[in-house]
PDB file of C-alpha atoms and ligand atoms in Angstrom:
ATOM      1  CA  UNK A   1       0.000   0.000   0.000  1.00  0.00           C
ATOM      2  CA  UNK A   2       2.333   2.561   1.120  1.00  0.00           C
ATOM      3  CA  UNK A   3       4.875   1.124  -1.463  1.00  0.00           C
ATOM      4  CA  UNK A   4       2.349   1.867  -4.334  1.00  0.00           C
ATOM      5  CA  UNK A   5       1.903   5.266  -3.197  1.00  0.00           C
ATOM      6  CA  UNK A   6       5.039   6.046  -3.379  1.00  0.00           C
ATOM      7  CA  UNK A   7       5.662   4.299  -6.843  1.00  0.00           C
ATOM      8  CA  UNK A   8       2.897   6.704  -8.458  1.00  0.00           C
ATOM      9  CA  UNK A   9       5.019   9.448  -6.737  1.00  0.00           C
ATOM     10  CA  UNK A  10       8.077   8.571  -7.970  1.00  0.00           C
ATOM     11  CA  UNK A  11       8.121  11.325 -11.481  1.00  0.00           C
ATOM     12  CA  UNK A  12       6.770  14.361  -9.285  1.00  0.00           C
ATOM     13  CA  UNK A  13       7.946  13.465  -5.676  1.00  0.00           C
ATOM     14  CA  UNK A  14      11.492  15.876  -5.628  1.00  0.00           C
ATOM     15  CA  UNK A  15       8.631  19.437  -7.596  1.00  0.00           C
ATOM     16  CA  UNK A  16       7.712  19.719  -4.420  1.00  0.00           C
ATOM     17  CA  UNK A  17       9.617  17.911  -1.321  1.00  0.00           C
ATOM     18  CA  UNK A  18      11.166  21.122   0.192  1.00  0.00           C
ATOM     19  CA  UNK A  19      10.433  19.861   3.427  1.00  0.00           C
ATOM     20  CA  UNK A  20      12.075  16.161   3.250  1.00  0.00           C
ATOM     21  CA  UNK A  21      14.993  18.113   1.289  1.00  0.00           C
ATOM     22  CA  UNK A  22      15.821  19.949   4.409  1.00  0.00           C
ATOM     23  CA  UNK A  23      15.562  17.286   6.481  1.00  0.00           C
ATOM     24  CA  UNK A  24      18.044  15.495   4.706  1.00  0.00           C
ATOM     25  CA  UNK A  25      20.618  18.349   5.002  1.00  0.00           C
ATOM     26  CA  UNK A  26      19.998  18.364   8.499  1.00  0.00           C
ATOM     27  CA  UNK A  27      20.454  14.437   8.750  1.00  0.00           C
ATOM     28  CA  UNK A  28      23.931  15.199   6.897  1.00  0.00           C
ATOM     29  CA  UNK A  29      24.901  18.071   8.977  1.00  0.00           C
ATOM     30  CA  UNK A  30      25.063  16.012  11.694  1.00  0.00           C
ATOM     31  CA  UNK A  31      27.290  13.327  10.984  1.00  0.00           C
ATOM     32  CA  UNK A  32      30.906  13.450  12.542  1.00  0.00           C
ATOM     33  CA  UNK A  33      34.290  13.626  10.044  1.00  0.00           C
ATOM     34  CA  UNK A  34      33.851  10.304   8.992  1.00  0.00           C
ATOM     35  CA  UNK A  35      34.583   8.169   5.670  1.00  0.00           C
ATOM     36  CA  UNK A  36      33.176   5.174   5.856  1.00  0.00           C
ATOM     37  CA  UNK A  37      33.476   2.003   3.585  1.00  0.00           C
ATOM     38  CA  UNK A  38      30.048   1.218   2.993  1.00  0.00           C
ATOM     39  CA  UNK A  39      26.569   3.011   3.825  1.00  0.00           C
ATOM     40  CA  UNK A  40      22.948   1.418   3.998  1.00  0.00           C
ATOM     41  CA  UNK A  41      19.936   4.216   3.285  1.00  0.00           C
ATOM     42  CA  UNK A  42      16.871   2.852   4.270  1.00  0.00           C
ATOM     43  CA  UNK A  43      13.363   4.717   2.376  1.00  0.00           C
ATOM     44  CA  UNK A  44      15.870   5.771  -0.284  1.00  0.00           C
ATOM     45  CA  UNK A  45      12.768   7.370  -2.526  1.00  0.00           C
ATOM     46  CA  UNK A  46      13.890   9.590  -5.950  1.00  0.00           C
ATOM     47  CA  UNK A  47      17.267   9.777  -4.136  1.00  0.00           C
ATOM     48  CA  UNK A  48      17.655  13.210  -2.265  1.00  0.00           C
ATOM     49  CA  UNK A  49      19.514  11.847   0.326  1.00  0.00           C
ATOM     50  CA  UNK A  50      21.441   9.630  -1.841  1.00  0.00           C
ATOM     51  CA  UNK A  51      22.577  12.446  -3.844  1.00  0.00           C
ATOM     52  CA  UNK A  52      23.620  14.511  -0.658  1.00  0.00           C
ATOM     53  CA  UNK A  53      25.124  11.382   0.788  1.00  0.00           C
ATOM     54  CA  UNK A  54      26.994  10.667  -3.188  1.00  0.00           C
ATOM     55  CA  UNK A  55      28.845  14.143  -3.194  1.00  0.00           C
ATOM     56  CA  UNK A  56      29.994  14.124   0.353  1.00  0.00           C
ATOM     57  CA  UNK A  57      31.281  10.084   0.472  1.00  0.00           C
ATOM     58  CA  UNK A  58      32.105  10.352  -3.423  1.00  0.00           C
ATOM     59  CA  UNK A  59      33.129   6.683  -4.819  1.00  0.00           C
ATOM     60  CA  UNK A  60      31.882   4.930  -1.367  1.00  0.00           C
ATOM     61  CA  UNK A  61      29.570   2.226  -2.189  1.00  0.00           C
ATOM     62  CA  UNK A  62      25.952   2.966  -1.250  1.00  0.00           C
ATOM     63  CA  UNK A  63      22.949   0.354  -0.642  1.00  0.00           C
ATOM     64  CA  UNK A  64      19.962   1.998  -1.244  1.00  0.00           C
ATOM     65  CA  UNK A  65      16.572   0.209   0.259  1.00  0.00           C
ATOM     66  CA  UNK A  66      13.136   1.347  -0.401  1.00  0.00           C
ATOM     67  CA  UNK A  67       9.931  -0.630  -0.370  1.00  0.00           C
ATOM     68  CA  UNK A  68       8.582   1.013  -3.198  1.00  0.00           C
ATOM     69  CA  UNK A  69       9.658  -0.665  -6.832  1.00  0.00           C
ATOM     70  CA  UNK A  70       8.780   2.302  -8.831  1.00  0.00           C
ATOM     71  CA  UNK A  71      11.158   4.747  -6.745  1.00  0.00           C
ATOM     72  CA  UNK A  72      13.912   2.232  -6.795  1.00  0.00           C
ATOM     73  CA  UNK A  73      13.187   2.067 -10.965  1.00  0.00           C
ATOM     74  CA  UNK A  74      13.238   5.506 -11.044  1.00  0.00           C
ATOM     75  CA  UNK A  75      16.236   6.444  -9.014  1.00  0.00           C
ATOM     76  CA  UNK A  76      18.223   3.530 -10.262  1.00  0.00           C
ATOM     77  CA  UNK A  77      17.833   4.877 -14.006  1.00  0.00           C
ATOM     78  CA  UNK A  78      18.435   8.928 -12.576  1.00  0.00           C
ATOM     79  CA  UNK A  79      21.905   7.268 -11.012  1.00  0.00           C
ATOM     80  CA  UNK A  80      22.900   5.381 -13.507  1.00  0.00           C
ATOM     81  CA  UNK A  81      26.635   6.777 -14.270  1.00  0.00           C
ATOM     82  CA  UNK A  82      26.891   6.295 -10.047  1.00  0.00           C
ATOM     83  CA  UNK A  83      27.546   2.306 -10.089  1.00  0.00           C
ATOM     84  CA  UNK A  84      29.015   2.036  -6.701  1.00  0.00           C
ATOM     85  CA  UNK A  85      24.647   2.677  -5.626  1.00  0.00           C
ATOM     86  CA  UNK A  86      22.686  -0.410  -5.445  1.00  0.00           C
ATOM     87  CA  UNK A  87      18.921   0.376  -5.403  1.00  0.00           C
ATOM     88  CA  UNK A  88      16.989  -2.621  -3.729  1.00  0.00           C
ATOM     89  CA  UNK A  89      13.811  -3.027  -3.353  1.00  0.00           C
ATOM     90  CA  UNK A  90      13.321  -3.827   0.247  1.00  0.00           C
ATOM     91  CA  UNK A  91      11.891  -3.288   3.729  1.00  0.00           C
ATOM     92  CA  UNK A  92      13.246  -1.595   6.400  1.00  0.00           C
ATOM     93  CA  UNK A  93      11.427  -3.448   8.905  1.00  0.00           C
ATOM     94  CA  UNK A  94      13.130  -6.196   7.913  1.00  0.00           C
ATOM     95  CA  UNK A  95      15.396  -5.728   5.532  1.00  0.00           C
ATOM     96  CA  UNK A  96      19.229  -8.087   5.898  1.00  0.00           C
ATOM     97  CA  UNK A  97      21.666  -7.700   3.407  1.00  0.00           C
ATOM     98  CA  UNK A  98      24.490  -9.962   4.737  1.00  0.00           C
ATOM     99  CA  UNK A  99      26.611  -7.317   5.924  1.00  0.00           C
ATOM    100  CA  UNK A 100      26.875  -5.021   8.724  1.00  0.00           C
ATOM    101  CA  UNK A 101      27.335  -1.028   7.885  1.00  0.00           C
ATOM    102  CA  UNK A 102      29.549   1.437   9.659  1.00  0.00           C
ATOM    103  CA  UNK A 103      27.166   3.847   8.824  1.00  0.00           C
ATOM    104  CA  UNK A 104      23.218   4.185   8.267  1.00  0.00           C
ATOM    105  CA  UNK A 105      20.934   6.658   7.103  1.00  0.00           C
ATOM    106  CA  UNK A 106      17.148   7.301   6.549  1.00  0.00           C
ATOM    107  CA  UNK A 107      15.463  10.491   6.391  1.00  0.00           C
ATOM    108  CA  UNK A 108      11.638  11.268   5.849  1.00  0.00           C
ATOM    109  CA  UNK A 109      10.841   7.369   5.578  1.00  0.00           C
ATOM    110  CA  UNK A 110      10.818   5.531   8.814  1.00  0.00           C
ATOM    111  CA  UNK A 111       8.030   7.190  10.198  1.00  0.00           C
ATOM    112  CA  UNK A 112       5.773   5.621   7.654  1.00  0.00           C
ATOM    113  CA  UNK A 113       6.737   1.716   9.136  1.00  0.00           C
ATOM    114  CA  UNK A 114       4.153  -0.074  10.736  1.00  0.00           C
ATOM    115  CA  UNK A 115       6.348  -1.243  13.158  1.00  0.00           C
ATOM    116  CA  UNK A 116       9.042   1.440  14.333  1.00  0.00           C
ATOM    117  CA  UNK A 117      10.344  -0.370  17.294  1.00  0.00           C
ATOM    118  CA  UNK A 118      11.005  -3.758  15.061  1.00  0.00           C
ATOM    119  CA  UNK A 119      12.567  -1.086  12.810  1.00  0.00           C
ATOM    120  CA  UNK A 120      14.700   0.043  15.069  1.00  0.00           C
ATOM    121  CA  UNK A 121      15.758  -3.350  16.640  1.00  0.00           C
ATOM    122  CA  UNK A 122      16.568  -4.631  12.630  1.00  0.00           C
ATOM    123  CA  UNK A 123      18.303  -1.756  12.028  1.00  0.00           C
ATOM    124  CA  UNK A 124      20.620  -1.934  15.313  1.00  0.00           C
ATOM    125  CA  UNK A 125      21.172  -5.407  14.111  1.00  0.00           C
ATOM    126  CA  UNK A 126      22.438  -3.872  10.625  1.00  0.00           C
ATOM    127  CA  UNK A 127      24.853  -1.479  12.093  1.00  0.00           C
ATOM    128  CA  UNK A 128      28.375  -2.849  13.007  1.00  0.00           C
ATOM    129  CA  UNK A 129      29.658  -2.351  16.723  1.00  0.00           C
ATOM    130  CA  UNK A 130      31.001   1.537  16.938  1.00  0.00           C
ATOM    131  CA  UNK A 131      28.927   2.225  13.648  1.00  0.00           C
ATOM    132  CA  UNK A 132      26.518   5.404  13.466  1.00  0.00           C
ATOM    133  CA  UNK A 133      22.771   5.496  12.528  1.00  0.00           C
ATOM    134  CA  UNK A 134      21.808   8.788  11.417  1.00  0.00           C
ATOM    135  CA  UNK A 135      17.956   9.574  11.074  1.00  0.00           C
ATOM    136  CA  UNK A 136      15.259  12.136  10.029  1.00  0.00           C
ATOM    137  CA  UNK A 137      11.682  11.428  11.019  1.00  0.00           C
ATOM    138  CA  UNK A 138       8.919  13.472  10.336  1.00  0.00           C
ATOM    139  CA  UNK A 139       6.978  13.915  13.542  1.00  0.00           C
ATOM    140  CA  UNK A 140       2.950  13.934  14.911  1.00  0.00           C
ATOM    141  CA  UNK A 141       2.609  17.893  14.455  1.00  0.00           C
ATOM    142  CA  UNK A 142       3.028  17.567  10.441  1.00  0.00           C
ATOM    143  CA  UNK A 143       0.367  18.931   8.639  1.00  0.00           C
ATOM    144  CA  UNK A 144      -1.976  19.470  12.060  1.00  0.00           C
ATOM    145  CA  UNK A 145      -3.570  22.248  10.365  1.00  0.00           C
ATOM    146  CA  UNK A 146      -5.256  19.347   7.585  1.00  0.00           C
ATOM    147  CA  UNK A 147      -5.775  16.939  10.109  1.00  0.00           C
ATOM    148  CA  UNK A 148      -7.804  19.717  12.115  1.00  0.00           C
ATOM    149  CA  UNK A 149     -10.095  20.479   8.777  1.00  0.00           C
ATOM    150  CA  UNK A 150     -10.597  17.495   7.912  1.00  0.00           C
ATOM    151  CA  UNK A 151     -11.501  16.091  11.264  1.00  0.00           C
ATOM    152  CA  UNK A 152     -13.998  18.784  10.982  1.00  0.00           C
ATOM    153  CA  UNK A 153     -15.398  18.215   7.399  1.00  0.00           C
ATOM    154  CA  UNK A 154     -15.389  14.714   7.786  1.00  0.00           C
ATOM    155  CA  UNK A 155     -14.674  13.407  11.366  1.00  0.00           C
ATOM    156  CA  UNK A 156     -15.753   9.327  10.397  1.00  0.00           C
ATOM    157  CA  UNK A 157     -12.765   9.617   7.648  1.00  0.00           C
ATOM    158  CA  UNK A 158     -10.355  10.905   9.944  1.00  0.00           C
ATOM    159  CA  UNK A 159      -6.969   8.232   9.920  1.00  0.00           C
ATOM    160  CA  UNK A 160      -6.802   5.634  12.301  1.00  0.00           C
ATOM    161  CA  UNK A 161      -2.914   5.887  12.267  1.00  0.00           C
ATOM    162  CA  UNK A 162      -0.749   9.014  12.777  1.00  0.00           C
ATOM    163  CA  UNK A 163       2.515   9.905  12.744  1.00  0.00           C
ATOM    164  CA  UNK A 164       4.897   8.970  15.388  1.00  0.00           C
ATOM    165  CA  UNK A 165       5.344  11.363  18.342  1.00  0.00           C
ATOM    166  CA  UNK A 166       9.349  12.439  19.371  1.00  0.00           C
ATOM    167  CA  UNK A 167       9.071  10.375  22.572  1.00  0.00           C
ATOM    168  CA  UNK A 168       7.932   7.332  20.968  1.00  0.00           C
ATOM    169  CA  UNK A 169      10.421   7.548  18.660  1.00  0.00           C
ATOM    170  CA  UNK A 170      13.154   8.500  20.940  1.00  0.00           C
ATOM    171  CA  UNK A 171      11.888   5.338  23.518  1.00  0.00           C
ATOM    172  CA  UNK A 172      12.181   3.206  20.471  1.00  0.00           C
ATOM    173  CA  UNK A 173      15.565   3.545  19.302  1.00  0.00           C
ATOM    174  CA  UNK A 174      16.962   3.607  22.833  1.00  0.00           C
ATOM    175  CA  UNK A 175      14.742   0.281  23.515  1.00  0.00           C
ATOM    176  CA  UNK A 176      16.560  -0.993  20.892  1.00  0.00           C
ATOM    177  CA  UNK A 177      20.135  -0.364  21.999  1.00  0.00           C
ATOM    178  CA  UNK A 178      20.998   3.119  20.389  1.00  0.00           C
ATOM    179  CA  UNK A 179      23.405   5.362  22.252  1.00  0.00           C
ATOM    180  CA  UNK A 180      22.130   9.146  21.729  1.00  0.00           C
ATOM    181  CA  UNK A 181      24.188  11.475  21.267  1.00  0.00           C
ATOM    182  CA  UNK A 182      22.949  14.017  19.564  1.00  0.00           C
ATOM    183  CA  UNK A 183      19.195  15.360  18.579  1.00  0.00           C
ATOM    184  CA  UNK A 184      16.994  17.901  16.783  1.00  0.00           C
ATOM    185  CA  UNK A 185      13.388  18.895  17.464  1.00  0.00           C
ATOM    186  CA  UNK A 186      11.996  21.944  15.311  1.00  0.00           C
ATOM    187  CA  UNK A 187       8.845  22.401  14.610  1.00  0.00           C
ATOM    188  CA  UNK A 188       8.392  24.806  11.052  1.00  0.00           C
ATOM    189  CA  UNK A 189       5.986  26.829   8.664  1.00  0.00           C
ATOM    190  CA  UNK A 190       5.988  26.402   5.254  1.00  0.00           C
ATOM    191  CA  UNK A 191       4.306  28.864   3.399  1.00  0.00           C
ATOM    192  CA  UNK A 192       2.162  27.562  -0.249  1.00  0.00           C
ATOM    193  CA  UNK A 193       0.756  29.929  -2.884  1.00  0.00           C
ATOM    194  CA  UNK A 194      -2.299  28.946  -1.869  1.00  0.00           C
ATOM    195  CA  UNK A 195      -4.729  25.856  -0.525  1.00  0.00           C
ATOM    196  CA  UNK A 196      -4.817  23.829  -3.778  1.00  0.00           C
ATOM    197  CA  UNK A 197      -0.842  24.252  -4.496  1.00  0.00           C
ATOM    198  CA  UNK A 198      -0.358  23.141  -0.661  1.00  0.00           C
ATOM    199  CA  UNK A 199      -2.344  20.073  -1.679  1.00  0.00           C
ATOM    200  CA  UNK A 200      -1.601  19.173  -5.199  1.00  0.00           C
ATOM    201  CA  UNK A 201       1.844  19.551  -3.197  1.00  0.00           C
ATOM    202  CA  UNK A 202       1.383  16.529  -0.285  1.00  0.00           C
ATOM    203  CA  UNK A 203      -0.442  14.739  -3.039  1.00  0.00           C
ATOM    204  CA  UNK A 204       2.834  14.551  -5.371  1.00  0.00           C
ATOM    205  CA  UNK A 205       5.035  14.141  -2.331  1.00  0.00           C
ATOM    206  CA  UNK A 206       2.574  10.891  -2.070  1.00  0.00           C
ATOM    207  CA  UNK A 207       1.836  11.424   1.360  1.00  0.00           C
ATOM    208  CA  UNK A 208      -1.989  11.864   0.904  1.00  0.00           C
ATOM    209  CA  UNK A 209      -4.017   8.842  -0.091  1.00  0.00           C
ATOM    210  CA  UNK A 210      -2.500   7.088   3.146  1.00  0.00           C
ATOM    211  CA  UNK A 211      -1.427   7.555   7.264  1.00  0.00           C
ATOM    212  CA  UNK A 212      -0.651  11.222   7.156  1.00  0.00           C
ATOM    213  CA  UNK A 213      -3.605  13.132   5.900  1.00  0.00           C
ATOM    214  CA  UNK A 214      -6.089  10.486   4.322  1.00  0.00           C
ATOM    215  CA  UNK A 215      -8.960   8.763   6.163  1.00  0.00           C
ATOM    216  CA  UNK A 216     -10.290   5.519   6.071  1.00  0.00           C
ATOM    217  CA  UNK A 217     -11.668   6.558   3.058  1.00  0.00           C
ATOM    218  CA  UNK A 218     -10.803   9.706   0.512  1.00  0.00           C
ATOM    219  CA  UNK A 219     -12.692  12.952   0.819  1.00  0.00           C
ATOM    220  CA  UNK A 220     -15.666  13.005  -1.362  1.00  0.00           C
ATOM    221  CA  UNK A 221     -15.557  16.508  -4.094  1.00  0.00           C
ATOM    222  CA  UNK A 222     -17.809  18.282  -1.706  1.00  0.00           C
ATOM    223  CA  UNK A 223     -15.649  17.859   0.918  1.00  0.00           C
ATOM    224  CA  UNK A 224     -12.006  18.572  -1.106  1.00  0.00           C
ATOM    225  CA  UNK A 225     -13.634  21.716  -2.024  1.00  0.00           C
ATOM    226  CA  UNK A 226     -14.704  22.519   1.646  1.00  0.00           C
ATOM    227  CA  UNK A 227     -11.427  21.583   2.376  1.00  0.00           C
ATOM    228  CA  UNK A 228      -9.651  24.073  -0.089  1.00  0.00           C
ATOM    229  CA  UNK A 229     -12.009  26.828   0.820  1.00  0.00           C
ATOM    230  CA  UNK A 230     -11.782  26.571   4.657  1.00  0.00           C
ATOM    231  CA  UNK A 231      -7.867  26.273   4.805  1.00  0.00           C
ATOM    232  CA  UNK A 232      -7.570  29.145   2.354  1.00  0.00           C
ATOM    233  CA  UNK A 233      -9.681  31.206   4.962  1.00  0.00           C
ATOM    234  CA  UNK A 234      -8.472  29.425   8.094  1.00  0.00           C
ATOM    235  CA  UNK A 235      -4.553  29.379   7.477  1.00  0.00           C
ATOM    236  CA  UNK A 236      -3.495  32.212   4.924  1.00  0.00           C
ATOM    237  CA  UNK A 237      -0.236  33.250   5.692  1.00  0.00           C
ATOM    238  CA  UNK A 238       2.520  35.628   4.310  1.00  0.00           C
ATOM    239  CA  UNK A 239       0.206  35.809   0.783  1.00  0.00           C
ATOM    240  CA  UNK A 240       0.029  32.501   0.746  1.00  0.00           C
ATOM    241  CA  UNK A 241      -1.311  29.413   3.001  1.00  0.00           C
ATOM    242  CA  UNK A 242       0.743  27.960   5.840  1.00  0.00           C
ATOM    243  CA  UNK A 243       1.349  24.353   6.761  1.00  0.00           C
ATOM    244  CA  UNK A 244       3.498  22.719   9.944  1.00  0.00           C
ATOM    245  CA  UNK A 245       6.602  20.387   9.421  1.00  0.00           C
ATOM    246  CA  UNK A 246       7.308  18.719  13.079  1.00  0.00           C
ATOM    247  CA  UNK A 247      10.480  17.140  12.621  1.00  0.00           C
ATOM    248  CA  UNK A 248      13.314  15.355  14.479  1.00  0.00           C
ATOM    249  CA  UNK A 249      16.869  14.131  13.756  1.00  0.00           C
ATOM    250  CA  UNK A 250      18.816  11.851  15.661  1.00  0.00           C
ATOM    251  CA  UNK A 251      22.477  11.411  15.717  1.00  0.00           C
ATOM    252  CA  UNK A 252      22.816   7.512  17.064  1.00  0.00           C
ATOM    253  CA  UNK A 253      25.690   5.263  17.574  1.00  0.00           C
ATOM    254  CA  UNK A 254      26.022   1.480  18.427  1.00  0.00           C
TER     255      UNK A 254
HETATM  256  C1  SAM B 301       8.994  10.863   1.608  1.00  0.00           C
HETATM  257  S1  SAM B 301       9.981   9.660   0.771  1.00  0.00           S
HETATM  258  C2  SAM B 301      11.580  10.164   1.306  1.00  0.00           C
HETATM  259  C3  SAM B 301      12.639   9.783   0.356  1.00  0.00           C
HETATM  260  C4  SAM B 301      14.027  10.313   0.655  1.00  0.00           C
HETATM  261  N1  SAM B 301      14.625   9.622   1.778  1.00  0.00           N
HETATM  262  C5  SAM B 301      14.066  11.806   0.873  1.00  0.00           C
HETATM  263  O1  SAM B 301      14.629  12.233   1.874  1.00  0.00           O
HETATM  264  O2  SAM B 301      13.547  12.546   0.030  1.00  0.00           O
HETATM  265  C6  SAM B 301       9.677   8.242   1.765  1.00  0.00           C
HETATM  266  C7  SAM B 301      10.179   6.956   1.157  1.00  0.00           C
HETATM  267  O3  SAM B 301      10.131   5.945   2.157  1.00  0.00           O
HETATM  268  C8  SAM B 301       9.763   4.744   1.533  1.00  0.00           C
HETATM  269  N2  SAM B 301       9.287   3.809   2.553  1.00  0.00           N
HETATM  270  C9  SAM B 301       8.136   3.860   3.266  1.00  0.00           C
HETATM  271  N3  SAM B 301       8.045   2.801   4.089  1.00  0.00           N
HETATM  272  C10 SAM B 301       9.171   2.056   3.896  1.00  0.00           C
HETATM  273  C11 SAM B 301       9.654   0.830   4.418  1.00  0.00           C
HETATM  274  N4  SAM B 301       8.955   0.155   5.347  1.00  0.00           N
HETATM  275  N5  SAM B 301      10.839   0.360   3.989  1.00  0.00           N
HETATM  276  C12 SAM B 301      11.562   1.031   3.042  1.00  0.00           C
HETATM  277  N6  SAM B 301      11.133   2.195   2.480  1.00  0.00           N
HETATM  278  C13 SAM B 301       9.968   2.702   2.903  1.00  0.00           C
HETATM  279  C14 SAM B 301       8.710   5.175   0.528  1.00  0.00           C
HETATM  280  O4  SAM B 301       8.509   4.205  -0.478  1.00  0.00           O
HETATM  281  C15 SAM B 301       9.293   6.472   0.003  1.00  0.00           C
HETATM  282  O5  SAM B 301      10.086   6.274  -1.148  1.00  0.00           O
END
């Protein structure tokens, strides 16, 4: 499900992923001096990350995991004069590749696992002793000012699943062995030209249709047009329309 989403993402995903983009600078900016000899990226998508991660370890062999085929199509035909990345199809839940990594990375992706502390425990079981996990999540608080409207338009669709909160996720990776030593909580604005650009935007980024801003079942036309109207009125903002990022990243070591 959430791998299919993501595959009819895949050609319009990076138009519009400003937030996930800085995340992933912020997962980068907090890794040590370090060169190591192999890195795992787990919900490698269209590659952002990858490319970040490709220009600051150039030449060091990458193994890029995502659960959606379409992405991993995608990015492994956008990367194709990089052979030292291997796009797999995988899971991060449960995803072994033989080898243990001196150093892991996954930013905008875990939050979307069914199963974050399983996540955690596989991925502290892919890291080699003295290695260093390095992670951007995107947090409960993201998009609140949707989830608000639409539990308002159409409180029987509202999801049964959200987000992650930074304590969960924190307990989590410490249940499963992490050392932390260093963190980032920020909560910011993003300003859209208007309603329908802010949700043609999530839409492309493929986070609607599923756990972040979908119901149990989609909005009705009535109701996406209440929608657009109300958070036009409710949350204009700077000439445009404001939404909330609540992020978190986590510097981790084994
Ligand atoms: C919002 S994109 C982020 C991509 C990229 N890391 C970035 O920073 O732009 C999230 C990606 O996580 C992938 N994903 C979601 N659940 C996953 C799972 N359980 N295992 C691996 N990848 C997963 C999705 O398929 C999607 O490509």
């Amino acid at each position: 499900m959430i791998g299919t989403r993501f595959s009819a993402a895949a050609e319009t995903y990076d138009r519009h992923a400003r937030p996930q983009l800085a995340l992933a600078q912020s997962v980068l900016s907090m890794l040590p001096e370090m060169y190591p000899e192999q890195i795992l990226e787990l919900g490698s998508g269209t590659g952002q990350l990858t490319r970040l991660l490709n220009e600051r370890f150039p030449e060091v062999l990458i193994d890029a995991v995502d659960v959606a085929e379409k992405m991993i199509e995608h990015s492994r035909a956008r990367f194709a004069k990089f052979p030292h990345i291997n796009w797999i199809v995988g899971d991060a839940q449960t995803w072994w590749g033989g080898d243990r990594y001196p150093l892991i990375v996954s930013s905008s992706a875990l939050h979307w696992v069914g199963d974050l502390k399983a996540t955690c425990e596989n991925i502290f079981e892919c890291l080699e002793p003295g290695g260093t996990f390095a992670l951007g999540m995107m947090l409960r608080g993201t998009l609140k000012e949707l989830h608000e409207l639409r539990g308002d338009i159409a409180p029987e669709k509202t999801p049964e699943v959200t987000l992650p909160t930074y304590e969960e996720t924190k307990a989590c990776l410490q249940a499963a062995g992490f050392n932390l030593e260093r963190r980032k909580h920020s909560e910011e604005e993003i300003i859209y030209d208007d309603a329908k650009a802010f949700l043609k935007a999530i839409h492309e980024q493929g986070v609607t249709g599923g756990k972040v801003s979908a119901g149990n079942a989609p909005l009705n036309r009535s109701e996406i047009s209440q929608l657009v109207a109300d958070y036009q009125e409710n949350f204009a903002s700077d000439g445009g329309v404001a939404a909330t990022y609540e992020t978190a990243t986590f510097l981790l070591t084994k």
